[in-house]
Coordinates of C-alpha atoms in Angstrom, one line a residue:
Chain A
M1 CA 130.2 116.5 92.3
K2 CA 132.1 117.7 95.3
P3 CA 134.7 115.4 96.3
P4 CA 134.0 113.7 99.7
D5 CA 135.5 114.9 102.9
P6 CA 138.8 113.0 103.5
A7 CA 137.9 113.0 107.2
K8 CA 135.2 110.6 106.4
L9 CA 137.3 107.7 105.1
S10 CA 137.2 104.5 107.1
L11 CA 139.2 101.3 106.8
N12 CA 137.5 98.1 107.1
T13 CA 140.2 95.8 108.2
A14 CA 139.1 93.2 105.5
T15 CA 140.9 95.5 103.2
T16 CA 144.4 94.8 104.6
R17 CA 143.8 91.4 106.0
G18 CA 146.3 89.8 103.8
K19 CA 149.2 91.4 105.6
W20 CA 148.0 93.3 108.9
G21 CA 146.7 92.3 112.0
L22 CA 144.3 94.7 113.9
A23 CA 147.3 96.7 115.9
Q24 CA 148.9 97.3 112.6
A25 CA 145.6 98.5 111.0
I26 CA 145.1 101.0 113.8
E27 CA 148.6 102.2 113.6
G28 CA 148.4 102.3 109.8
C29 CA 145.2 104.4 109.9
A30 CA 146.8 106.8 112.3
R31 CA 149.9 107.1 110.3
H32 CA 147.9 107.8 107.2
G33 CA 145.4 110.2 108.9
I34 CA 142.5 107.8 108.2
R35 CA 140.0 108.7 110.9
G36 CA 137.8 105.6 110.9
I37 CA 138.3 101.8 111.4
S38 CA 136.1 98.9 111.3
P39 CA 137.6 95.7 112.8
W40 CA 136.5 92.2 112.1
R41 CA 136.3 89.9 115.1
D42 CA 138.8 87.4 114.4
L43 CA 141.4 90.1 114.4
L44 CA 139.8 91.8 117.3
H45 CA 140.1 88.6 119.3
A46 CA 143.6 88.1 118.3
M47 CA 144.6 91.5 119.7
G48 CA 142.3 91.4 122.5
V49 CA 139.2 93.8 123.1
A50 CA 140.6 95.9 125.9
K51 CA 143.9 96.4 124.2
A52 CA 142.2 97.2 121.0
A53 CA 139.8 99.6 122.7
R54 CA 142.8 101.4 124.2
A55 CA 144.7 101.7 121.0
I56 CA 141.7 103.1 119.1
R57 CA 141.0 105.6 121.7
A58 CA 144.6 106.5 121.9
H59 CA 144.5 107.5 118.3
E60 CA 141.1 108.9 118.4
L61 CA 139.7 106.8 115.6
T62 CA 136.0 106.2 115.0
V63 CA 134.8 102.6 115.2
T64 CA 132.5 103.0 112.2
G65 CA 131.2 99.4 112.6
H66 CA 132.1 96.2 114.1
C67 CA 132.3 93.2 111.6
R68 CA 130.3 91.1 112.2
G69 CA 127.2 89.5 113.9
G70 CA 124.4 87.6 112.4
M71 CA 124.6 84.1 111.0
F72 CA 121.4 83.2 112.5
P73 CA 119.8 80.4 110.7
A74 CA 120.9 76.9 111.9
P75 CA 119.4 73.3 111.5
D76 CA 118.2 73.2 115.0
A77 CA 117.4 75.2 118.2
R78 CA 120.7 74.6 119.6
G79 CA 122.6 75.9 116.9
R80 CA 120.2 79.1 116.7
K81 CA 120.8 79.6 120.4
R82 CA 124.5 79.4 119.8
A83 CA 124.1 82.0 117.0
I84 CA 122.3 84.3 119.5
D85 CA 124.8 83.9 122.2
D86 CA 127.6 84.8 119.7
N87 CA 125.8 87.9 118.6
L88 CA 125.3 89.0 122.4
R89 CA 129.1 88.6 122.8
A90 CA 129.6 90.7 119.6
I91 CA 127.3 93.5 120.9
E92 CA 129.4 93.5 124.1
E93 CA 132.6 93.9 121.8
A94 CA 131.0 96.6 119.8
H95 CA 130.1 98.4 123.0
A96 CA 133.6 98.2 124.4
L97 CA 135.0 99.6 121.4
G98 CA 132.3 102.4 121.2
A99 CA 131.5 101.1 117.6
R100 CA 128.8 103.1 115.7
C101 CA 126.9 99.7 114.9
L102 CA 127.4 96.2 114.8
V103 CA 127.3 95.0 111.2
L104 CA 125.0 91.9 110.7
V105 CA 125.6 89.4 107.9
V106 CA 122.5 87.5 108.6
G107 CA 123.4 84.0 107.3
G108 CA 122.0 81.7 104.7
L109 CA 120.2 78.4 104.4
P110 CA 120.9 76.0 107.1
K111 CA 122.8 72.9 106.1
G112 CA 120.9 70.5 104.0
S113 CA 118.0 73.0 103.6
K114 CA 116.2 74.4 100.7
D115 CA 113.9 76.7 102.5
I116 CA 114.8 80.1 102.0
A117 CA 111.8 81.5 103.3
G118 CA 112.2 79.6 106.5
A119 CA 115.7 80.9 106.7
R120 CA 114.4 84.4 106.6
E121 CA 112.0 83.8 109.3
Q122 CA 114.9 82.5 111.5
V123 CA 116.7 85.8 110.7
K124 CA 113.9 87.8 111.9
D125 CA 113.5 85.6 115.1
G126 CA 117.2 86.0 115.8
L127 CA 117.3 89.7 115.2
A128 CA 114.1 90.0 117.7
A129 CA 116.2 88.0 120.2
I130 CA 119.1 90.2 120.3
L131 CA 117.6 93.6 119.6
P132 CA 116.6 94.4 123.3
H133 CA 120.3 93.6 124.2
A134 CA 121.6 96.0 121.5
R135 CA 119.3 98.7 122.6
Q136 CA 120.4 98.3 126.2
A137 CA 123.9 98.4 125.0
G138 CA 123.5 101.5 122.9
V139 CA 125.0 99.4 120.0
P140 CA 122.7 99.9 116.8
L141 CA 122.4 97.0 114.6
A142 CA 123.1 97.5 110.9
I143 CA 121.6 94.8 108.7
E144 CA 123.8 94.4 105.7
P145 CA 121.8 93.0 102.6
L146 CA 124.3 90.9 100.7
H147 CA 124.4 90.4 97.0
P148 CA 121.9 87.7 95.9
M149 CA 124.8 85.5 94.9
Y150 CA 125.5 85.0 98.6
A151 CA 121.8 84.0 99.3
A152 CA 122.5 80.5 99.8
D153 CA 125.6 80.5 102.0
R154 CA 126.2 84.0 103.6
A155 CA 123.0 86.1 103.8
C156 CA 119.4 85.3 102.8
V157 CA 118.7 89.0 103.2
N158 CA 119.6 90.4 99.8
T159 CA 118.0 93.7 99.1
L160 CA 117.7 97.0 100.9
S161 CA 113.9 96.6 100.6
Q162 CA 114.0 93.2 102.4
A163 CA 116.2 94.7 105.2
L164 CA 113.9 97.8 105.6
D165 CA 111.1 95.5 105.8
L166 CA 112.7 93.8 108.8
C167 CA 113.5 97.1 110.4
D168 CA 109.7 98.2 110.0
A169 CA 108.6 95.0 111.4
L170 CA 111.0 95.0 114.5
D171 CA 111.5 98.7 115.1
P172 CA 108.6 100.4 113.8
A173 CA 109.0 103.4 115.9
K174 CA 112.5 104.0 114.3
G175 CA 114.1 104.2 117.5
G176 CA 117.7 104.2 116.0
A177 CA 118.6 100.7 117.4
L178 CA 117.9 98.8 114.0
G179 CA 119.0 100.0 110.6
V180 CA 121.0 99.0 107.6
A181 CA 124.7 98.9 106.2
V182 CA 124.7 99.9 102.6
D183 CA 127.6 98.3 100.8
V184 CA 127.8 99.3 97.1
Y185 CA 129.2 96.1 96.2
H186 CA 125.9 94.2 97.3
V187 CA 123.4 96.7 96.0
W188 CA 124.7 98.7 93.1
W189 CA 122.6 96.6 90.6
D190 CA 119.2 96.9 92.5
P191 CA 116.6 99.1 90.2
Q192 CA 115.2 100.2 93.7
L193 CA 118.3 101.4 95.2
E194 CA 117.6 105.2 95.1
R195 CA 113.8 104.6 96.3
Q196 CA 115.2 102.4 99.2
I197 CA 117.9 104.6 100.4
R198 CA 115.5 107.3 100.6
R199 CA 112.9 105.1 102.5
A200 CA 115.7 104.3 105.0
G201 CA 116.4 107.9 105.7
R202 CA 119.0 109.2 108.1
K203 CA 117.8 107.3 111.2
R204 CA 118.3 103.9 109.4
L205 CA 121.4 104.6 107.4
L206 CA 124.0 103.4 109.8
A207 CA 126.9 102.5 107.6
Y208 CA 128.3 102.9 104.1
H209 CA 130.7 100.6 102.6
I210 CA 132.6 101.2 99.3
C211 CA 134.7 99.4 96.9
D212 CA 134.0 98.4 93.2
W213 CA 132.6 95.8 91.0
L214 CA 135.1 94.5 88.5
V215 CA 134.2 93.4 85.1
P216 CA 134.9 90.5 84.9
T217 CA 134.7 89.5 88.3
T218 CA 136.7 86.1 88.7
D219 CA 135.7 84.9 92.0
L220 CA 132.4 85.1 94.0
L221 CA 134.0 86.3 97.2
L222 CA 137.5 87.5 97.0
D223 CA 137.6 89.5 93.7
R224 CA 136.3 93.0 94.8
G225 CA 137.8 96.0 93.1
M226 CA 139.3 99.2 94.4
M227 CA 137.2 102.5 93.9
G228 CA 137.4 103.6 90.2
D229 CA 138.6 100.1 88.9
G230 CA 135.0 98.9 88.1
I231 CA 131.6 99.9 87.0
V232 CA 130.0 101.2 90.1
D233 CA 128.9 104.8 90.1
L234 CA 130.0 105.8 93.5
H235 CA 129.2 109.4 93.0
C236 CA 125.8 108.7 92.3
I237 CA 125.3 106.4 95.3
R238 CA 126.9 108.8 97.6
A239 CA 124.6 111.7 96.3
W240 CA 121.6 109.3 97.3
M241 CA 122.9 108.5 100.6
E242 CA 123.6 112.3 101.4
A243 CA 120.3 113.4 99.9
A244 CA 118.8 110.8 102.5
G245 CA 120.6 112.5 105.2
Y246 CA 123.7 110.2 105.8
A247 CA 126.6 112.0 107.1
G248 CA 128.7 109.3 108.4
F249 CA 131.8 107.6 107.1
H250 CA 132.9 106.0 103.9
E251 CA 134.2 102.7 104.7
V252 CA 136.5 100.9 102.4
E253 CA 135.8 97.1 102.5
I254 CA 137.9 95.2 99.8
F255 CA 138.1 91.5 99.6
S256 CA 140.9 90.7 97.0
A257 CA 143.0 87.7 97.4
K258 CA 144.8 88.0 94.1
N259 CA 145.5 91.8 94.1
W260 CA 145.1 94.1 97.1
W261 CA 145.8 91.7 99.7
R262 CA 149.1 90.9 98.3
R263 CA 150.3 94.4 98.2
N264 CA 152.1 96.6 100.9
P265 CA 149.1 97.8 103.0
D266 CA 150.7 101.2 103.5
S267 CA 150.5 101.6 99.7
V268 CA 147.0 100.2 99.7
L269 CA 146.1 102.9 102.1
E270 CA 147.5 105.5 100.1
I271 CA 145.6 104.5 96.9
C272 CA 142.4 104.1 99.1
K273 CA 142.7 107.8 100.1
A274 CA 143.5 109.0 96.5
R275 CA 140.7 106.9 94.9
H276 CA 138.1 108.0 97.8
R277 CA 139.0 111.6 96.9
R278 CA 138.4 111.0 93.2
F279 CA 135.7 108.4 93.0
G280 CA 134.1 108.2 96.3
Chain B
M1 CA 104.0 66.9 95.3
K2 CA 103.0 65.0 91.9
P3 CA 106.2 64.5 89.8
P4 CA 106.3 66.6 86.5
D5 CA 105.1 65.2 83.2
P6 CA 108.1 63.7 81.5
A7 CA 106.7 64.8 78.3
K8 CA 107.4 68.4 79.5
L9 CA 111.2 68.0 79.5
S10 CA 113.1 70.1 77.3
L11 CA 116.8 70.2 76.5
N12 CA 118.6 73.6 76.2
T13 CA 121.7 72.8 74.1
A14 CA 123.8 74.6 76.4
T15 CA 123.5 71.6 78.6
T16 CA 125.4 69.4 76.0
R17 CA 127.4 72.0 74.3
G18 CA 130.7 70.6 75.6
K19 CA 130.2 67.5 73.2
W20 CA 127.2 68.0 71.0
G21 CA 126.5 70.2 68.0
L22 CA 122.6 71.0 67.2
A23 CA 122.3 68.0 65.0
Q24 CA 123.5 65.6 67.5
A25 CA 121.3 67.4 70.2
I26 CA 118.3 66.9 68.1
E27 CA 119.0 63.3 67.5
G28 CA 119.8 62.7 71.1
C29 CA 116.5 64.2 72.3
A30 CA 114.7 61.9 69.8
R31 CA 116.7 58.9 71.0
H32 CA 115.9 59.6 74.7
G33 CA 112.4 60.6 74.3
I34 CA 112.8 64.2 75.2
R35 CA 110.1 66.1 73.4
G36 CA 111.5 69.8 73.6
I37 CA 114.6 71.4 72.5
S38 CA 116.0 74.9 72.7
P39 CA 118.9 75.5 70.3
W40 CA 121.6 78.3 70.8
R41 CA 122.3 80.6 67.8
D42 CA 125.8 79.6 67.2
L43 CA 125.0 75.9 67.1
L44 CA 122.0 76.6 64.8
H45 CA 124.1 78.7 62.4
A46 CA 126.6 75.9 62.4
M47 CA 124.0 73.4 61.3
G48 CA 122.1 75.7 59.0
V49 CA 118.6 76.9 59.8
A50 CA 116.6 75.1 57.3
K51 CA 118.4 71.8 58.0
A52 CA 117.8 72.3 61.5
A53 CA 114.2 73.1 61.1
R54 CA 113.6 69.9 59.0
A55 CA 115.4 67.7 61.5
I56 CA 113.2 69.3 64.5
R57 CA 110.1 68.7 62.4
A58 CA 111.1 65.2 61.5
H59 CA 111.3 64.2 65.1
E60 CA 108.3 66.4 66.1
L61 CA 110.3 68.1 68.7
T62 CA 108.8 71.4 70.3
V63 CA 111.3 74.2 70.1
T64 CA 110.7 75.6 73.4
G65 CA 112.7 78.8 73.0
H66 CA 115.4 80.0 70.7
C67 CA 118.5 81.3 72.6
R68 CA 119.1 84.1 72.3
G69 CA 118.5 87.7 71.2
G70 CA 118.9 90.8 73.3
M71 CA 122.3 92.5 74.0
F72 CA 120.7 95.7 73.2
P73 CA 122.9 98.4 74.8
A74 CA 126.0 99.9 73.0
P75 CA 128.3 102.7 73.5
D76 CA 126.8 104.4 70.2
A77 CA 123.8 104.5 67.9
R78 CA 125.6 102.3 65.4
G79 CA 126.1 99.6 67.8
R80 CA 122.6 99.7 69.0
K81 CA 121.2 99.6 65.4
R82 CA 123.5 96.6 64.9
A83 CA 122.0 95.0 67.9
I84 CA 118.6 95.6 66.8
D85 CA 119.4 94.1 63.2
D86 CA 120.7 91.1 64.8
N87 CA 117.6 90.6 67.1
L88 CA 115.4 90.8 63.8
R89 CA 117.4 87.9 62.3
A90 CA 117.1 85.9 65.6
I91 CA 113.3 86.5 65.1
E92 CA 113.4 85.2 61.7
E93 CA 115.2 82.2 62.9
A94 CA 112.8 81.5 65.7
H95 CA 110.0 81.9 63.2
A96 CA 111.6 79.3 60.9
L97 CA 112.0 76.9 63.8
G98 CA 108.5 77.4 65.0
A99 CA 110.0 78.3 68.3
R100 CA 107.7 79.1 71.2
C101 CA 109.6 82.3 72.0
L102 CA 112.8 83.9 71.5
V103 CA 114.6 84.3 74.7
L104 CA 116.1 87.5 75.3
V105 CA 119.3 88.3 77.5
V106 CA 119.0 92.0 77.3
G107 CA 122.7 93.0 77.6
G108 CA 124.6 94.9 80.4
L109 CA 126.6 98.2 80.6
P110 CA 127.9 99.5 77.4
K111 CA 131.8 99.3 77.4
G112 CA 133.3 102.0 79.5
S113 CA 129.8 103.1 81.0
K114 CA 128.7 103.1 84.7
D115 CA 125.2 104.2 83.9
I116 CA 123.1 101.2 84.7
A117 CA 119.8 103.3 84.6
G118 CA 120.8 104.5 81.1
A119 CA 121.4 100.9 79.9
R120 CA 118.0 100.0 81.2
E121 CA 116.6 102.8 79.1
Q122 CA 118.4 101.2 76.1
V123 CA 116.9 97.9 76.7
K124 CA 113.5 99.3 76.7
D125 CA 114.2 101.1 73.5
G126 CA 115.7 98.1 72.0
L127 CA 112.5 96.0 72.9
A128 CA 110.2 98.7 71.6
A129 CA 112.1 98.6 68.1
I130 CA 111.9 94.8 67.9
L131 CA 108.5 94.1 69.4
P132 CA 106.4 95.0 66.1
H133 CA 108.6 92.7 64.2
A134 CA 108.3 89.8 66.7
R135 CA 104.3 90.4 66.8
Q136 CA 104.2 90.3 62.8
A137 CA 106.5 87.0 62.8
G138 CA 104.3 85.4 65.6
V139 CA 107.4 85.0 67.8
P140 CA 107.0 85.9 71.5
L141 CA 109.7 87.7 73.0
A142 CA 110.7 86.4 76.5
I143 CA 112.7 88.8 78.6
E144 CA 115.0 86.7 80.7
P145 CA 115.9 88.4 84.0
L146 CA 119.5 87.4 84.8
H147 CA 121.0 87.0 88.3
P148 CA 122.3 90.3 89.7
M149 CA 125.7 88.9 89.5
Y150 CA 125.5 89.5 85.7
A151 CA 124.1 92.9 85.8
A152 CA 127.3 94.6 84.6
D153 CA 128.2 92.2 81.7
R154 CA 125.4 90.2 80.4
A155 CA 121.9 91.6 81.5
C156 CA 120.7 94.7 83.5
V157 CA 117.3 93.4 83.8
N158 CA 117.9 91.3 87.0
T159 CA 114.4 90.5 88.6
L160 CA 111.2 89.4 87.4
S161 CA 109.6 92.5 88.6
Q162 CA 111.7 94.6 86.4
A163 CA 111.0 92.4 83.5
L164 CA 107.3 92.6 84.0
D165 CA 107.5 96.4 84.4
L166 CA 108.9 96.4 80.9
C167 CA 106.1 94.0 79.7
D168 CA 103.5 96.3 81.3
A169 CA 105.1 99.5 79.6
L170 CA 105.6 97.9 76.3
D171 CA 102.7 95.6 75.8
P172 CA 100.0 96.8 78.2
A173 CA 97.2 94.9 76.6
K174 CA 99.1 91.5 77.5
G175 CA 98.7 90.5 73.8
G176 CA 101.0 87.6 74.2
A177 CA 104.0 89.1 72.2
L178 CA 106.1 90.0 75.2
G179 CA 106.6 88.0 78.4
V180 CA 109.3 86.5 80.6
A181 CA 111.5 83.4 80.8
V182 CA 111.8 82.3 84.4
D183 CA 115.2 80.5 84.9
V184 CA 115.3 79.3 88.6
Y185 CA 119.1 79.9 88.4
H186 CA 118.6 83.5 88.2
V187 CA 115.4 84.2 90.3
W188 CA 115.4 81.5 93.1
W189 CA 116.7 83.9 95.8
D190 CA 114.2 86.7 95.0
P191 CA 111.9 87.3 97.9
Q192 CA 109.3 88.6 95.6
L193 CA 109.4 85.4 93.4
E194 CA 105.9 83.9 94.1
R195 CA 104.3 87.3 93.8
Q196 CA 105.9 88.2 90.7
I197 CA 105.2 84.7 89.0
R198 CA 101.5 85.3 90.0
R199 CA 101.5 88.9 88.6
A200 CA 103.1 87.5 85.2
G201 CA 100.3 85.0 84.9
R202 CA 99.8 82.5 82.1
K203 CA 100.0 85.0 79.3
R204 CA 103.3 86.2 80.2
L205 CA 105.2 83.1 81.5
L206 CA 106.5 82.1 78.2
A207 CA 109.4 79.7 79.5
Y208 CA 110.7 78.0 82.3
H209 CA 114.3 76.9 82.9
I210 CA 115.6 74.6 85.5
C211 CA 118.9 73.5 86.8
D212 CA 120.2 74.1 90.4
W213 CA 122.3 76.5 92.4
L214 CA 125.4 74.7 93.9
V215 CA 127.0 75.5 97.3
P216 CA 129.7 76.4 97.0
T217 CA 129.4 78.0 93.4
T218 CA 133.0 78.2 92.1
D219 CA 132.5 80.1 89.0
L220 CA 130.0 82.8 88.1
L221 CA 129.1 81.6 84.7
L222 CA 130.0 77.8 84.3
D223 CA 129.3 76.1 87.5
R224 CA 125.5 75.5 87.4
G225 CA 124.3 72.3 89.1
M226 CA 122.1 69.4 87.9
M227 CA 118.5 69.4 89.4
G228 CA 118.9 67.9 92.9
D229 CA 122.5 68.7 93.5
G230 CA 121.8 72.2 94.9
I231 CA 119.7 74.2 97.1
V232 CA 116.8 75.4 94.8
D233 CA 113.5 74.2 95.9
L234 CA 112.3 73.1 92.3
H235 CA 109.1 71.7 93.4
C236 CA 108.1 75.0 95.2
I237 CA 108.9 77.1 92.0
R238 CA 107.1 74.7 89.7
A239 CA 104.0 74.9 92.0
W240 CA 104.1 78.5 91.7
M241 CA 104.5 78.5 87.9
E242 CA 101.5 76.1 87.6
A243 CA 99.4 77.9 90.0
A244 CA 100.0 81.0 87.7
G245 CA 98.8 79.0 84.8
Y246 CA 102.0 78.0 83.3
A247 CA 101.7 74.7 81.3
G248 CA 104.7 74.6 79.2
F249 CA 108.0 72.7 79.0
H250 CA 110.7 72.5 81.8
E251 CA 113.9 73.3 80.0
V252 CA 117.2 72.0 81.3
E253 CA 119.9 74.7 80.8
I254 CA 123.2 73.7 82.7
F255 CA 126.3 75.6 82.1
S256 CA 129.0 73.4 83.7
A257 CA 132.6 73.5 82.3
K258 CA 134.1 71.2 84.9
N259 CA 131.5 68.7 85.4
W260 CA 128.5 68.1 83.1
W261 CA 130.1 69.2 79.8
R262 CA 132.8 66.8 80.1
R263 CA 130.4 64.0 80.6
N264 CA 129.0 61.6 77.9
P265 CA 125.9 63.4 76.6
D266 CA 123.8 60.4 76.6
S267 CA 124.4 59.8 80.0
V268 CA 123.7 63.5 80.8
L269 CA 120.2 63.2 79.2
E270 CA 119.6 60.0 81.1
I271 CA 120.5 61.9 84.4
C272 CA 118.5 65.0 83.3
K273 CA 115.3 62.8 82.8
A274 CA 115.7 61.1 86.2
R275 CA 116.4 64.2 88.1
H276 CA 113.5 65.9 86.4
R277 CA 111.3 63.2 87.6
R278 CA 112.6 63.4 91.1
F279 CA 113.3 67.1 91.7
G280 CA 111.7 68.9 88.8

């Protein structure tokens, strides 16, 4: 398979969060010729939105996604309202950054609840509430299905199929305001992956995140691997994405407390580039 | 919801494996009035099949499943043949024990492979190879879909839908020789769970395993919870199983290195009984 275009590499700041704030990540991307970046909100707030937007523009980086909105379910109406307000702020930030999408990790079960069907309804309601604002701001919302091991505490949308059902229900005209973020870590195992990527199509494939699944995986959250170190067939999944019309960035997002977060981020970026070329 | 019949409780020996061999587990079940047991093969081999079968019969326990066959994928034909031979031995053991089914954990990616579709084909081939023997021995095969977090290293069949597709392909007449084991730990998150349990129906619902999903879960393998300690709506899932015609046992299978395996197994069995009554 043809190697990916190096100009499509993007850095999700989760990958360097052990060492770098957002300003350093922006400078790092510029220094290493990485053309895309995806900031996390805590780092963005620490730097300041206006300052970050200026620095990103100065280096002509593409903001491939803003991480993240979502977290809709809550035990009561007040909590759900608070979540929606926070999502509206995230939309404003994404707009200020010129982000290609706002990535949504939709949230899991409200505290004390065992009602996952109910949580999923709350997610749908939350999405419906913020979608008009996202449309108005010109910020597409990218629902990110998370691996089923996060269903209880992070996201009760766990397959691409489920995410696309939400898109069909809330944006049947495929206007481009609602779509999905495909992160290989979360979906690589799904027997329906190829079919659902095809179903999503160009209009709903808003982001593509890469890393690798390690064997063994020693932590549910913070043990993701660098491309090539695990068992995900990234060539295969990229081929499916491209066949479906996706032409966007390949965003490296690696949570790795024991390995990559401890390393010198400049060397991490060099390795990201090399691995992207070889395995991406 | 009506509490479950206490006579339907079964002990999977994984629950007491920190302290008890099979002989002790059999005695323990008898002592505590637990009417079902499901042995793991290593414990069975340590005790001896004939001796175990005699002890189980003497106490009139039902063997709700034999754990476990499967592990079909391998890097080469020799490895696959070895796996099939081992499954044939497991079928013989299950027959000797009068087990209601042989539980199959189908296996993950062969070492060095990233080809999950290929692994899934190998599983299908392996099942096809052993099914005639299982039929002849009168030992139904129960495919157990494992949580997607085990897709790489334990089982590449990860949803009930996938397991039932295999049943449809290999036993289209629903003769009863091939079905599924529904373990709440692996499937609770699945948005299609109710539909797929209904699709399976009485003839293919061969086993039902219970425990709970803890929040947070601190280990991918050995941090399962006791019923009631987590977020799984066991009442709801049992209602779906019963509505689909399942009338078999409720087998408690808890891998718990840091908690339940360290406790006195007699007290664990008492707690299993109480939690089964309340949450099962």
